[in-house]
Amino acid sequence: FELNVTSVMWLNKRFLDAFGGSKCDLKMSEKTTKLVFMNVSSRAAIAPYPTLSQYCTAKAAREMHFRVLAAEQSTSNKVQVFSYAPGSMDTDMQQTMRESPLMAPELVKWFEEMKQQGTFVPMQQSSHRAVVAAITGDFESGKLVTFDDLNYIDNL
């Protein structure tokens, strides 16, 4: 919780003190068009998963922090908050969950099926969608955006 929530809140506060919302506007050059805070979120921020209490709680806390940040910055024309759920990907964390005897059996089964069927989201594709959306500003500040919400980007 300290790393995933408290430190993020502290860094965002310090960054805004120096460059953003705590001031009248960004101190950067006049050519600066947007400051985008990016939250790597998860469906676990909004849905409960058995045996993932700490993960879900931390993701939910981060999600609310970034929503509040977006609300506080809503009058700024230069500050946006991009909260992105990149989808289930085959990461080291995912492998650890599949192999853990402490995980809920239904989650292990679900994760193993995704692995066997090859339905994990490709990391490169998910990160590409996130970068394009963040750069273009094609998102509602503070609203959770999922990998599937950005499927149109693959056709650009």
PDB file of C-alpha atoms in Angstrom, residues 27-95:
ATOM      1  CA  LYS A  27       5.071  26.916 -15.039  1.00  0.00           C
ATOM      2  CA  MET A  28       6.364  25.278 -18.185  1.00  0.00           C
ATOM      3  CA  SER A  29       6.701  27.098 -21.478  1.00  0.00           C
ATOM      4  CA  GLU A  30       3.669  28.705 -23.041  1.00  0.00           C
ATOM      5  CA  LYS A  31       3.825  26.048 -25.743  1.00  0.00           C
ATOM      6  CA  THR A  32       3.021  23.300 -23.246  1.00  0.00           C
ATOM      7  CA  THR A  33      -0.428  22.076 -24.141  1.00  0.00           C
ATOM      8  CA  LYS A  34      -1.148  19.281 -21.670  1.00  0.00           C
ATOM      9  CA  LEU A  35       0.146  17.686 -18.518  1.00  0.00           C
ATOM     10  CA  VAL A  36      -1.137  14.110 -18.358  1.00  0.00           C
ATOM     11  CA  PHE A  37      -1.072  12.149 -15.116  1.00  0.00           C
ATOM     12  CA  MET A  38      -1.253   8.459 -15.971  1.00  0.00           C
ATOM     13  CA  ASN A  39      -2.634   5.849 -13.618  1.00  0.00           C
ATOM     14  CA  VAL A  40      -2.080   2.231 -14.587  1.00  0.00           C
ATOM     15  CA  SER A  41      -5.285   0.827 -13.208  1.00  0.00           C
ATOM     16  CA  SER A  42      -7.036  -2.521 -13.370  1.00  0.00           C
ATOM     17  CA  ARG A  43     -10.497  -4.001 -13.376  1.00  0.00           C
ATOM     18  CA  ALA A  44      -9.517  -5.060  -9.857  1.00  0.00           C
ATOM     19  CA  ALA A  45     -10.005  -1.389  -8.919  1.00  0.00           C
ATOM     20  CA  ILE A  46     -13.748  -1.749  -9.465  1.00  0.00           C
ATOM     21  CA  ALA A  47     -14.459  -5.487  -9.096  1.00  0.00           C
ATOM     22  CA  PRO A  48     -13.743  -7.796  -6.150  1.00  0.00           C
ATOM     23  CA  TYR A  49     -11.598 -10.862  -6.773  1.00  0.00           C
ATOM     24  CA  PRO A  50     -11.275 -13.553  -4.074  1.00  0.00           C
ATOM     25  CA  THR A  51      -7.808 -13.748  -2.465  1.00  0.00           C
ATOM     26  CA  LEU A  52      -6.791 -10.443  -4.075  1.00  0.00           C
ATOM     27  CA  SER A  53      -8.044  -8.199  -1.285  1.00  0.00           C
ATOM     28  CA  GLN A  54      -4.854  -6.177  -0.901  1.00  0.00           C
ATOM     29  CA  TYR A  55      -4.387  -5.783  -4.654  1.00  0.00           C
ATOM     30  CA  CYS A  56      -8.021  -4.763  -5.222  1.00  0.00           C
ATOM     31  CA  THR A  57      -7.941  -2.352  -2.283  1.00  0.00           C
ATOM     32  CA  ALA A  58      -4.738  -0.673  -3.458  1.00  0.00           C
ATOM     33  CA  LYS A  59      -6.021  -0.375  -7.033  1.00  0.00           C
ATOM     34  CA  ALA A  60      -9.351   1.041  -5.789  1.00  0.00           C
ATOM     35  CA  ALA A  61      -7.537   3.595  -3.618  1.00  0.00           C
ATOM     36  CA  ARG A  62      -5.366   4.689  -6.543  1.00  0.00           C
ATOM     37  CA  GLU A  63      -8.397   4.898  -8.815  1.00  0.00           C
ATOM     38  CA  MET A  64     -10.200   7.190  -6.380  1.00  0.00           C
ATOM     39  CA  HIS A  65      -7.084   9.308  -5.863  1.00  0.00           C
ATOM     40  CA  PHE A  66      -6.798   9.902  -9.596  1.00  0.00           C
ATOM     41  CA  ARG A  67     -10.538  10.606  -9.930  1.00  0.00           C
ATOM     42  CA  VAL A  68     -10.286  13.231  -7.207  1.00  0.00           C
ATOM     43  CA  LEU A  69      -7.168  14.654  -8.855  1.00  0.00           C
ATOM     44  CA  ALA A  70      -9.125  14.969 -12.118  1.00  0.00           C
ATOM     45  CA  ALA A  71     -12.004  16.688 -10.301  1.00  0.00           C
ATOM     46  CA  GLU A  72      -9.619  19.111  -8.608  1.00  0.00           C
ATOM     47  CA  GLN A  73      -7.953  19.900 -11.938  1.00  0.00           C
ATOM     48  CA  SER A  74     -11.181  20.126 -13.944  1.00  0.00           C
ATOM     49  CA  THR A  75     -10.860  23.903 -14.340  1.00  0.00           C
ATOM     50  CA  SER A  76      -7.342  23.628 -15.745  1.00  0.00           C
ATOM     51  CA  ASN A  77      -7.124  23.449 -19.495  1.00  0.00           C
ATOM     52  CA  LYS A  78      -3.662  21.909 -19.260  1.00  0.00           C
ATOM     53  CA  VAL A  79      -3.974  19.081 -16.716  1.00  0.00           C
ATOM     54  CA  GLN A  80      -5.595  15.747 -17.560  1.00  0.00           C
ATOM     55  CA  VAL A  81      -5.750  12.436 -15.726  1.00  0.00           C
ATOM     56  CA  PHE A  82      -5.570   9.257 -17.815  1.00  0.00           C
ATOM     57  CA  SER A  83      -6.555   6.165 -15.854  1.00  0.00           C
ATOM     58  CA  TYR A  84      -5.901   3.077 -17.962  1.00  0.00           C
ATOM     59  CA  ALA A  85      -6.688  -0.587 -17.314  1.00  0.00           C
ATOM     60  CA  PRO A  86      -4.333  -2.366 -19.732  1.00  0.00           C
ATOM     61  CA  GLY A  87      -6.083  -5.744 -19.639  1.00  0.00           C
ATOM     62  CA  SER A  88      -4.896  -9.127 -18.416  1.00  0.00           C
ATOM     63  CA  MET A  89      -1.367  -9.698 -19.633  1.00  0.00           C
ATOM     64  CA  ASP A  90       0.990 -12.634 -19.242  1.00  0.00           C
ATOM     65  CA  THR A  91       3.397 -11.058 -16.760  1.00  0.00           C
ATOM     66  CA  ASP A  92       5.548 -12.387 -13.923  1.00  0.00           C
ATOM     67  CA  MET A  93       2.761 -11.390 -11.527  1.00  0.00           C
ATOM     68  CA  GLN A  94       0.271 -13.391 -13.599  1.00  0.00           C
ATOM     69  CA  GLN A  95       2.538 -16.441 -13.547  1.00  0.00           C
TER      70      GLN A  95
END
